[in-house]
Amino acid sequence: MMKPVDLTHASRLVNHGPTVLVTSVHGARRNVMAAAWSMPVEFTPPRIAVVIDKRTFTCELVLASGAFGICIPGASLADLTWTVGSESGRELAQEGTDKLARHGIAFEPGPVLGQPLVQGAIAWLECRRIPEPHSEQAYDTFFGEVVSAFADERVFSAGRWLLDAFDEGSNADLHTLHHLGSGNFAVASRVLRAKLLK
Amino acid sequence: MMKPVDLTHASRLVNHGPTVLVTSVHGARRNVMAAAWSMPVEFTPPRIAVVIDKRTFTCELVLASGAFGICIPGASLADLTWTVGSESGRELAQEGTDKLARHGIAFEPGPVLGQPLVQGAIAWLECRRIPEPHSEQAYDTFFGEVVSAFADERVFSAGRWLLDAFDEGSNADLHTLHHLGSGNFAVASRVLRAKLLK
Protein backbone atom coordinates (compact mmCIF):
# COMPACT_ATOMS: atom_id res chain seq x y z
CA MET A 1 0.00 0.00 0.00
CA MET A 2 3.02 2.30 0.37
CA LYS A 3 3.71 3.97 -2.95
CA PRO A 4 6.57 6.29 -3.92
CA VAL A 5 5.76 10.00 -3.71
CA ASP A 6 7.28 12.29 -6.30
CA LEU A 7 9.82 14.45 -4.48
CA THR A 8 8.13 17.57 -5.86
CA HIS A 9 5.14 16.59 -3.70
CA ALA A 10 7.12 15.65 -0.59
CA SER A 11 6.41 18.91 1.24
CA ARG A 12 2.70 18.18 1.03
CA LEU A 13 3.17 15.28 3.41
CA VAL A 14 4.05 17.61 6.28
CA ASN A 15 2.50 20.85 5.03
CA HIS A 16 -0.45 20.65 7.42
CA GLY A 17 1.61 20.20 10.56
CA PRO A 18 1.21 16.56 11.55
CA THR A 19 3.06 15.15 14.52
CA VAL A 20 5.71 12.78 13.20
CA LEU A 21 8.02 10.02 14.31
CA VAL A 22 11.71 10.71 13.83
CA THR A 23 13.74 7.56 13.32
CA SER A 24 17.49 7.16 13.38
CA VAL A 25 20.15 4.48 13.11
CA HIS A 26 23.90 4.31 13.45
CA GLY A 27 25.53 0.89 13.32
CA ALA A 28 23.59 -1.33 15.70
CA ARG A 29 22.02 1.59 17.55
CA ARG A 30 18.62 2.85 16.49
CA ASN A 31 15.81 4.95 17.88
CA VAL A 32 12.39 6.43 17.27
CA MET A 33 10.98 9.54 18.92
CA ALA A 34 7.88 11.66 18.42
CA ALA A 35 8.20 15.23 17.20
CA ALA A 36 5.41 17.78 17.02
CA TRP A 37 7.82 20.47 15.86
CA SER A 38 8.64 20.09 12.17
CA MET A 39 7.86 21.97 8.97
CA PRO A 40 8.83 22.12 5.33
CA VAL A 41 11.18 24.97 4.42
CA GLU A 42 11.52 24.48 0.65
CA PHE A 43 9.60 22.79 -2.15
CA THR A 44 12.46 22.13 -4.55
CA PRO A 45 14.77 20.68 -3.51
CA PRO A 46 12.46 19.34 -0.82
CA ARG A 47 13.81 20.41 2.53
CA ILE A 48 12.38 20.27 6.00
CA ALA A 49 13.26 21.49 9.48
CA VAL A 50 12.69 19.46 12.62
CA VAL A 51 13.42 20.22 16.25
CA ILE A 52 15.54 17.52 17.91
CA ASP A 53 16.56 18.33 21.46
CA LYS A 54 20.33 18.19 21.64
CA ARG A 55 20.18 16.03 24.79
CA THR A 56 18.33 13.20 23.03
CA PHE A 57 19.64 9.87 21.82
CA THR A 58 18.09 10.71 18.46
CA CYS A 59 20.31 13.79 18.21
CA GLU A 60 23.38 11.67 18.92
CA LEU A 61 22.46 9.15 16.22
CA VAL A 62 21.56 11.82 13.64
CA LEU A 63 24.87 13.60 14.15
CA ALA A 64 26.70 10.28 13.84
CA SER A 65 24.88 9.05 10.73
CA GLY A 66 24.03 12.30 8.95
CA ALA A 67 20.48 11.17 8.30
CA PHE A 68 17.07 10.63 9.80
CA GLY A 69 13.70 9.21 8.87
CA ILE A 70 10.32 10.89 9.21
CA CYS A 71 7.37 8.52 9.60
CA ILE A 72 3.89 9.99 9.78
CA PRO A 73 1.56 8.13 12.13
CA GLY A 74 -2.14 7.83 11.45
CA ALA A 75 -4.76 8.02 14.16
CA SER A 76 -4.46 4.31 14.87
CA LEU A 77 -0.87 4.88 16.04
CA ALA A 78 -1.75 7.52 18.65
CA ASP A 79 -0.81 5.36 21.63
CA LEU A 80 2.48 4.32 20.03
CA THR A 81 3.30 7.93 19.15
CA TRP A 82 2.67 9.15 22.68
CA THR A 83 4.64 6.22 24.10
CA VAL A 84 7.80 6.71 22.01
CA GLY A 85 7.55 10.41 22.75
CA SER A 86 7.59 9.71 26.47
CA GLU A 87 10.46 7.21 26.72
CA SER A 88 14.19 7.78 26.65
CA GLY A 89 16.04 5.94 23.92
CA ARG A 90 19.31 6.49 25.77
CA GLU A 91 18.02 4.79 28.91
CA LEU A 92 16.82 1.80 26.91
CA ALA A 93 20.16 1.62 25.10
CA GLN A 94 21.91 1.41 28.45
CA GLU A 95 19.66 -1.57 29.20
CA GLY A 96 20.72 -3.15 25.90
CA THR A 97 17.44 -2.64 24.08
CA ASP A 98 15.55 0.05 22.16
CA LYS A 99 12.02 1.29 21.64
CA LEU A 100 11.57 -0.62 18.38
CA ALA A 101 12.34 -3.94 20.04
CA ARG A 102 10.52 -3.13 23.28
CA HIS A 103 7.26 -2.37 21.50
CA GLY A 104 7.63 -4.85 18.67
CA ILE A 105 7.63 -2.08 16.10
CA ALA A 106 8.15 -3.57 12.64
CA PHE A 107 10.17 -1.48 10.25
CA GLU A 108 12.19 -1.69 7.09
CA PRO A 109 15.34 0.14 6.07
CA GLY A 110 14.76 3.03 3.69
CA PRO A 111 15.98 2.50 0.12
CA VAL A 112 18.34 5.47 -0.04
CA LEU A 113 19.67 6.08 3.47
CA GLY A 114 18.65 2.93 5.33
CA GLN A 115 16.64 4.87 7.89
CA PRO A 116 14.07 2.83 9.84
CA LEU A 117 10.66 3.18 8.21
CA VAL A 118 7.91 2.17 10.60
CA GLN A 119 5.33 -0.30 9.34
CA GLY A 120 1.81 0.98 9.83
CA ALA A 121 2.78 4.62 9.40
CA ILE A 122 0.96 6.38 6.57
CA ALA A 123 3.98 8.16 5.07
CA TRP A 124 7.74 7.96 5.12
CA LEU A 125 10.47 10.42 4.26
CA GLU A 126 14.19 9.75 4.33
CA CYS A 127 16.19 12.88 5.01
CA ARG A 128 19.87 13.67 4.68
CA ARG A 129 21.00 16.07 7.37
CA ILE A 130 22.17 19.43 6.07
CA PRO A 131 24.81 20.37 8.63
CA GLU A 132 23.88 23.66 10.29
CA PRO A 133 25.72 23.60 13.61
CA HIS A 134 24.52 27.04 14.70
CA SER A 135 20.79 26.35 14.22
CA GLU A 136 21.22 22.91 15.77
CA GLN A 137 22.97 24.37 18.80
CA ALA A 138 20.93 27.53 19.30
CA TYR A 139 17.46 26.25 18.41
CA ASP A 140 17.72 22.44 18.30
CA THR A 141 16.64 22.95 14.68
CA PHE A 142 17.92 20.43 12.15
CA PHE A 143 17.53 20.97 8.43
CA GLY A 144 17.29 17.98 6.12
CA GLU A 145 16.89 17.29 2.45
CA VAL A 146 14.24 14.73 1.58
CA VAL A 147 15.75 12.06 -0.66
CA SER A 148 12.93 9.52 -0.71
CA ALA A 149 9.24 9.69 0.10
CA PHE A 150 6.40 7.18 0.27
CA ALA A 151 2.78 7.31 1.31
CA ASP A 152 -0.13 4.96 1.85
CA GLU A 153 -2.18 5.32 -1.29
CA ARG A 154 -5.37 4.93 0.73
CA VAL A 155 -4.80 8.38 2.24
CA PHE A 156 -2.33 10.19 -0.06
CA SER A 157 -2.36 9.86 -3.82
CA ALA A 158 -1.25 11.98 -6.78
CA GLY A 159 0.28 14.54 -4.43
CA ARG A 160 -2.85 15.01 -2.34
CA TRP A 161 -4.15 13.97 1.04
CA LEU A 162 -7.42 12.08 0.86
CA LEU A 163 -8.99 12.59 4.27
CA ASP A 164 -12.49 11.19 4.05
CA ALA A 165 -15.09 12.60 6.39
CA PHE A 166 -14.58 10.58 9.53
CA ASP A 167 -18.24 10.02 10.12
CA GLU A 168 -18.26 8.03 6.90
CA GLY A 169 -15.48 6.01 8.43
CA SER A 170 -13.66 4.84 5.35
CA ASN A 171 -10.12 5.88 6.26
CA ALA A 172 -10.46 7.64 9.61
CA ASP A 173 -7.73 5.51 11.19
CA LEU A 174 -5.29 6.92 8.63
CA HIS A 175 -5.92 10.58 9.38
CA THR A 176 -2.98 12.54 10.74
CA LEU A 177 -2.32 13.32 14.40
CA HIS A 178 -1.60 16.82 15.70
CA HIS A 179 -0.36 16.91 19.27
CA LEU A 180 -2.18 19.35 21.51
CA GLY A 181 -0.09 18.43 24.55
CA SER A 182 -0.19 15.87 27.36
CA GLY A 183 -1.13 12.98 25.08
CA ASN A 184 -4.13 14.70 23.54
CA PHE A 185 -4.08 14.66 19.76
CA ALA A 186 -6.35 16.50 17.36
CA VAL A 187 -7.02 14.49 14.23
CA ALA A 188 -7.22 16.22 10.85
CA SER A 189 -10.60 14.86 9.89
CA ARG A 190 -12.75 17.59 8.44
CA VAL A 191 -11.79 19.10 5.08
CA LEU A 192 -12.91 22.53 3.89
CA ARG A 193 -12.38 23.88 0.42
CA ALA A 194 -11.77 27.61 0.66
CA LYS A 195 -12.76 30.11 -1.97
CA LEU A 196 -11.03 33.33 -2.90
CA LEU A 197 -12.67 36.52 -1.68
CA LYS A 198 -13.08 39.40 -4.13
CA MET B 1 -13.13 36.95 24.49
CA MET B 2 -9.37 37.24 23.85
CA LYS B 3 -7.52 36.57 27.08
CA PRO B 4 -3.79 36.75 27.78
CA VAL B 5 -1.94 33.45 27.52
CA ASP B 6 0.90 32.84 29.94
CA LEU B 7 4.10 32.85 27.90
CA THR B 8 5.01 29.45 29.32
CA HIS B 9 1.99 28.12 27.39
CA ALA B 10 2.61 30.06 24.17
CA SER B 11 4.13 27.10 22.32
CA ARG B 12 0.90 25.17 22.81
CA LEU B 13 -0.85 27.60 20.47
CA VAL B 14 1.17 26.37 17.48
CA ASN B 15 2.26 22.95 18.75
CA HIS B 16 -0.23 21.07 16.58
CA GLY B 17 0.78 22.69 13.31
CA PRO B 18 -2.02 25.11 12.45
CA THR B 19 -1.80 27.31 9.40
CA VAL B 20 -1.31 30.88 10.59
CA LEU B 21 -1.51 34.45 9.40
CA VAL B 22 1.73 36.41 9.60
CA THR B 23 1.17 40.13 10.05
CA SER B 24 3.69 42.91 9.75
CA VAL B 25 3.89 46.68 9.90
CA HIS B 26 6.55 49.32 9.31
CA GLY B 27 5.51 52.93 9.39
CA ALA B 28 2.42 53.25 7.24
CA ARG B 29 3.06 49.96 5.42
CA ARG B 30 1.44 46.79 6.69
CA ASN B 31 0.66 43.32 5.44
CA VAL B 32 -0.85 39.97 6.24
CA MET B 33 0.05 36.65 4.61
CA ALA B 34 -0.81 33.02 5.27
CA ALA B 35 1.89 30.60 6.36
CA ALA B 36 1.53 26.85 6.68
CA TRP B 37 5.18 26.50 7.61
CA SER B 38 5.81 27.41 11.23
CA MET B 39 6.70 25.58 14.43
CA PRO B 40 7.79 26.21 18.00
CA VAL B 41 11.49 25.68 18.66
CA GLU B 42 11.69 26.36 22.40
CA PHE B 43 9.32 26.42 25.37
CA THR B 44 11.17 28.91 27.60
CA PRO B 45 11.85 31.49 26.42
CA PRO B 46 9.06 30.86 23.93
CA ARG B 47 10.53 30.87 20.46
CA ILE B 48 9.14 29.93 17.11
CA ALA B 49 10.36 29.51 13.55
CA VAL B 50 8.36 30.57 10.51
CA VAL B 51 9.16 30.39 6.82
CA ILE B 52 8.82 33.77 5.09
CA ASP B 53 9.85 33.76 1.46
CA LYS B 54 12.55 36.36 1.01
CA ARG B 55 10.79 37.79 -2.05
CA THR B 56 7.66 38.72 -0.10
CA PHE B 57 6.49 42.10 1.11
CA THR B 58 6.15 40.53 4.56
CA CYS B 59 9.85 39.73 4.56
CA GLU B 60 10.67 43.33 3.69
CA LEU B 61 8.52 44.67 6.53
CA VAL B 62 9.80 42.16 9.09
CA LEU B 63 13.40 43.00 8.28
CA ALA B 64 12.56 46.71 8.56
CA SER B 65 10.62 46.50 11.83
CA GLY B 66 12.28 43.58 13.58
CA ALA B 67 8.93 42.06 14.50
CA PHE B 68 5.93 40.14 13.25
CA GLY B 69 2.55 38.98 14.46
CA ILE B 70 1.13 35.46 14.30
CA CYS B 71 -2.66 35.26 14.18
CA ILE B 72 -4.28 31.85 14.20
CA PRO B 73 -7.41 31.63 12.08
CA GLY B 74 -10.31 29.40 13.03
CA ALA B 75 -12.33 27.44 10.51
CA SER B 76 -14.62 30.40 9.87
CA LEU B 77 -11.66 32.32 8.43
CA ALA B 78 -10.74 29.70 5.82
CA ASP B 79 -11.70 31.86 2.85
CA LEU B 80 -9.83 34.86 4.22
CA THR B 81 -6.76 32.74 4.96
CA TRP B 82 -6.67 31.32 1.46
CA THR B 83 -7.23 34.77 -0.02
CA VAL B 84 -4.42 36.57 1.83
CA GLY B 85 -2.17 33.62 1.01
CA SER B 86 -2.90 34.07 -2.68
CA GLU B 87 -2.44 37.84 -3.07
CA SER B 88 0.73 39.91 -3.26
CA GLY B 89 1.07 42.58 -0.61
CA ARG B 90 3.72 44.30 -2.71
CA GLU B 91 1.42 44.62 -5.72
CA LEU B 92 -1.33 46.09 -3.56
CA ALA B 93 1.17 48.52 -1.99
CA GLN B 94 2.08 49.74 -5.44
CA GLU B 95 -1.61 50.45 -5.94
CA GLY B 96 -1.66 52.42 -2.69
CA THR B 97 -3.62 49.91 -0.65
CA ASP B 98 -3.10 46.71 1.32
CA LYS B 99 -4.86 43.44 2.05
CA LEU B 100 -6.24 44.63 5.38
CA ALA B 101 -8.00 47.58 3.77
CA ARG B 102 -9.04 45.68 0.66
CA HIS B 103 -10.84 43.00 2.62
CA GLY B 104 -12.01 45.17 5.49
CA ILE B 105 -9.99 43.16 7.98
CA ALA B 106 -10.35 44.72 11.43
CA PHE B 107 -7.28 44.56 13.62
CA GLU B 108 -5.71 46.15 16.63
CA PRO B 109 -2.06 46.91 17.38
CA GLY B 110 -0.41 44.44 19.72
CA PRO B 111 0.38 45.75 23.19
CA VAL B 112 4.13 45.10 23.12
CA LEU B 113 5.27 45.43 19.52
CA GLY B 114 2.29 47.06 17.81
CA GLN B 115 1.91 44.19 15.36
CA PRO B 116 -1.50 43.97 13.63
CA LEU B 117 -3.67 41.46 15.49
CA VAL B 118 -6.56 40.33 13.32
CA GLN B 119 -10.03 40.48 14.83
CA GLY B 120 -11.84 37.19 14.56
CA ALA B 121 -8.65 35.12 14.81
CA ILE B 122 -8.64 32.68 17.72
CA ALA B 123 -5.11 33.39 18.96
CA TRP B 124 -2.45 36.05 18.63
CA LEU B 125 1.29 36.05 19.25
CA GLU B 126 3.60 39.04 18.93
CA CYS B 127 7.12 38.01 18.03
CA ARG B 128 10.39 39.88 18.08
CA ARG B 129 12.66 38.75 15.25
CA ILE B 130 15.84 37.07 16.38
CA PRO B 131 18.24 38.07 13.62
CA GLU B 132 19.63 34.94 11.95
CA PRO B 133 20.72 36.13 8.51
CA HIS B 134 22.03 32.73 7.41
CA SER B 135 18.83 30.79 8.17
CA GLU B 136 16.77 33.59 6.69
CA GLN B 137 18.83 33.61 3.51
CA ALA B 138 19.39 29.86 3.06
CA TYR B 139 16.02 28.52 4.23
CA ASP B 140 13.68 31.55 4.42
CA THR B 141 13.47 30.55 8.09
CA PHE B 142 12.93 33.34 10.59
CA PHE B 143 13.26 32.78 14.30
CA GLY B 144 11.26 34.90 16.71
CA GLU B 145 10.74 35.26 20.42
CA VAL B 146 7.14 35.41 21.55
CA VAL B 147 6.63 38.48 23.74
CA SER B 148 2.86 38.50 24.04
CA ALA B 149 0.16 35.89 23.49
CA PHE B 150 -3.61 35.87 23.60
CA ALA B 151 -6.30 33.34 22.81
CA ASP B 152 -10.04 33.13 22.54
CA GLU B 153 -11.14 31.59 25.81
CA ARG B 154 -13.90 29.70 24.02
CA VAL B 155 -11.29 27.47 22.38
CA PHE B 156 -8.08 27.82 24.45
CA SER B 157 -8.05 28.17 28.22
CA ALA B 158 -5.61 27.40 31.04
CA GLY B 159 -2.94 26.45 28.51
CA ARG B 160 -5.10 23.94 26.64
CA TRP B 161 -6.99 23.77 23.38
CA LEU B 162 -10.67 23.01 23.85
CA LEU B 163 -11.76 21.48 20.55
CA ASP B 164 -15.25 20.21 21.05
CA ALA B 165 -16.42 17.38 18.86
CA PHE B 166 -17.59 19.15 15.75
CA ASP B 167 -20.77 17.13 15.45
CA GLU B 168 -21.85 18.66 18.73
CA GLY B 169 -21.26 21.97 17.08
CA SER B 170 -20.44 24.16 20.02
CA ASN B 171 -17.17 25.70 18.82
CA ALA B 172 -16.50 24.06 15.45
CA ASP B 173 -15.99 27.42 13.75
CA LEU B 174 -13.06 28.08 16.07
CA HIS B 175 -11.15 24.88 15.28
CA THR B 176 -7.75 25.35 13.66
CA LEU B 177 -7.00 25.09 9.94
CA HIS B 178 -4.24 22.93 8.50
CA HIS B 179 -3.50 23.61 4.85
CA LEU B 180 -3.39 20.51 2.68
CA GLY B 181 -2.66 22.51 -0.47
CA SER B 182 -4.65 24.28 -3.20
CA GLY B 183 -7.09 25.87 -0.75
CA ASN B 184 -8.07 22.63 0.93
CA PHE B 185 -7.80 22.78 4.69
CA ALA B 186 -8.10 19.99 7.19
CA VAL B 187 -9.71 21.10 10.42
CA ALA B 188 -8.48 19.78 13.76
CA SER B 189 -11.84 18.58 14.99
CA ARG B 190 -11.49 15.15 16.51
CA VAL B 191 -9.53 14.74 19.74
CA LEU B 192 -8.00 11.47 20.92
CA ARG B 193 -6.46 10.92 24.32
CA ALA B 194 -3.53 8.54 23.92
CA LYS B 195 -2.43 6.08 26.55
CA LEU B 196 1.07 4.85 27.26
CA LEU B 197 1.88 1.34 26.10
CA LYS B 198 3.65 -0.99 28.48
PDB file of C-alpha atoms in Angstrom, chain A residues 18 20 25 46 49 65 88 90 93-95 101 108 115-116 120 152 164 174 182 185 189 198:
ATOM      1  CA  PRO A  18       1.209  16.557  11.549  1.00  0.00           C
ATOM      2  CA  VAL A  20       5.715  12.780  13.200  1.00  0.00           C
ATOM      3  CA  VAL A  25      20.150   4.477  13.114  1.00  0.00           C
ATOM      4  CA  PRO A  46      12.464  19.344  -0.820  1.00  0.00           C
ATOM      5  CA  ALA A  49      13.256  21.493   9.481  1.00  0.00           C
ATOM      6  CA  SER A  65      24.882   9.050  10.734  1.00  0.00           C
ATOM      7  CA  SER A  88      14.194   7.782  26.647  1.00  0.00           C
ATOM      8  CA  ARG A  90      19.305   6.488  25.771  1.00  0.00           C
ATOM      9  CA  ALA A  93      20.160   1.621  25.096  1.00  0.00           C
ATOM     10  CA  GLN A  94      21.908   1.413  28.453  1.00  0.00           C
ATOM     11  CA  GLU A  95      19.664  -1.567  29.198  1.00  0.00           C
ATOM     12  CA  ALA A 101      12.342  -3.938  20.044  1.00  0.00           C
ATOM     13  CA  GLU A 108      12.188  -1.691   7.088  1.00  0.00           C
ATOM     14  CA  GLN A 115      16.638   4.868   7.893  1.00  0.00           C
ATOM     15  CA  PRO A 116      14.066   2.829   9.836  1.00  0.00           C
ATOM     16  CA  GLY A 120       1.811   0.977   9.827  1.00  0.00           C
ATOM     17  CA  ASP A 152      -0.127   4.959   1.854  1.00  0.00           C
ATOM     18  CA  ASP A 164     -12.487  11.194   4.048  1.00  0.00           C
ATOM     19  CA  LEU A 174      -5.290   6.916   8.634  1.00  0.00           C
ATOM     20  CA  SER A 182      -0.188  15.868  27.361  1.00  0.00           C
ATOM     21  CA  PHE A 185      -4.085  14.663  19.755  1.00  0.00           C
ATOM     22  CA  SER A 189     -10.598  14.862   9.887  1.00  0.00           C
ATOM     23  CA  LYS A 198     -13.079  39.400  -4.125  1.00  0.00           C
TER      24      LYS A 198
END
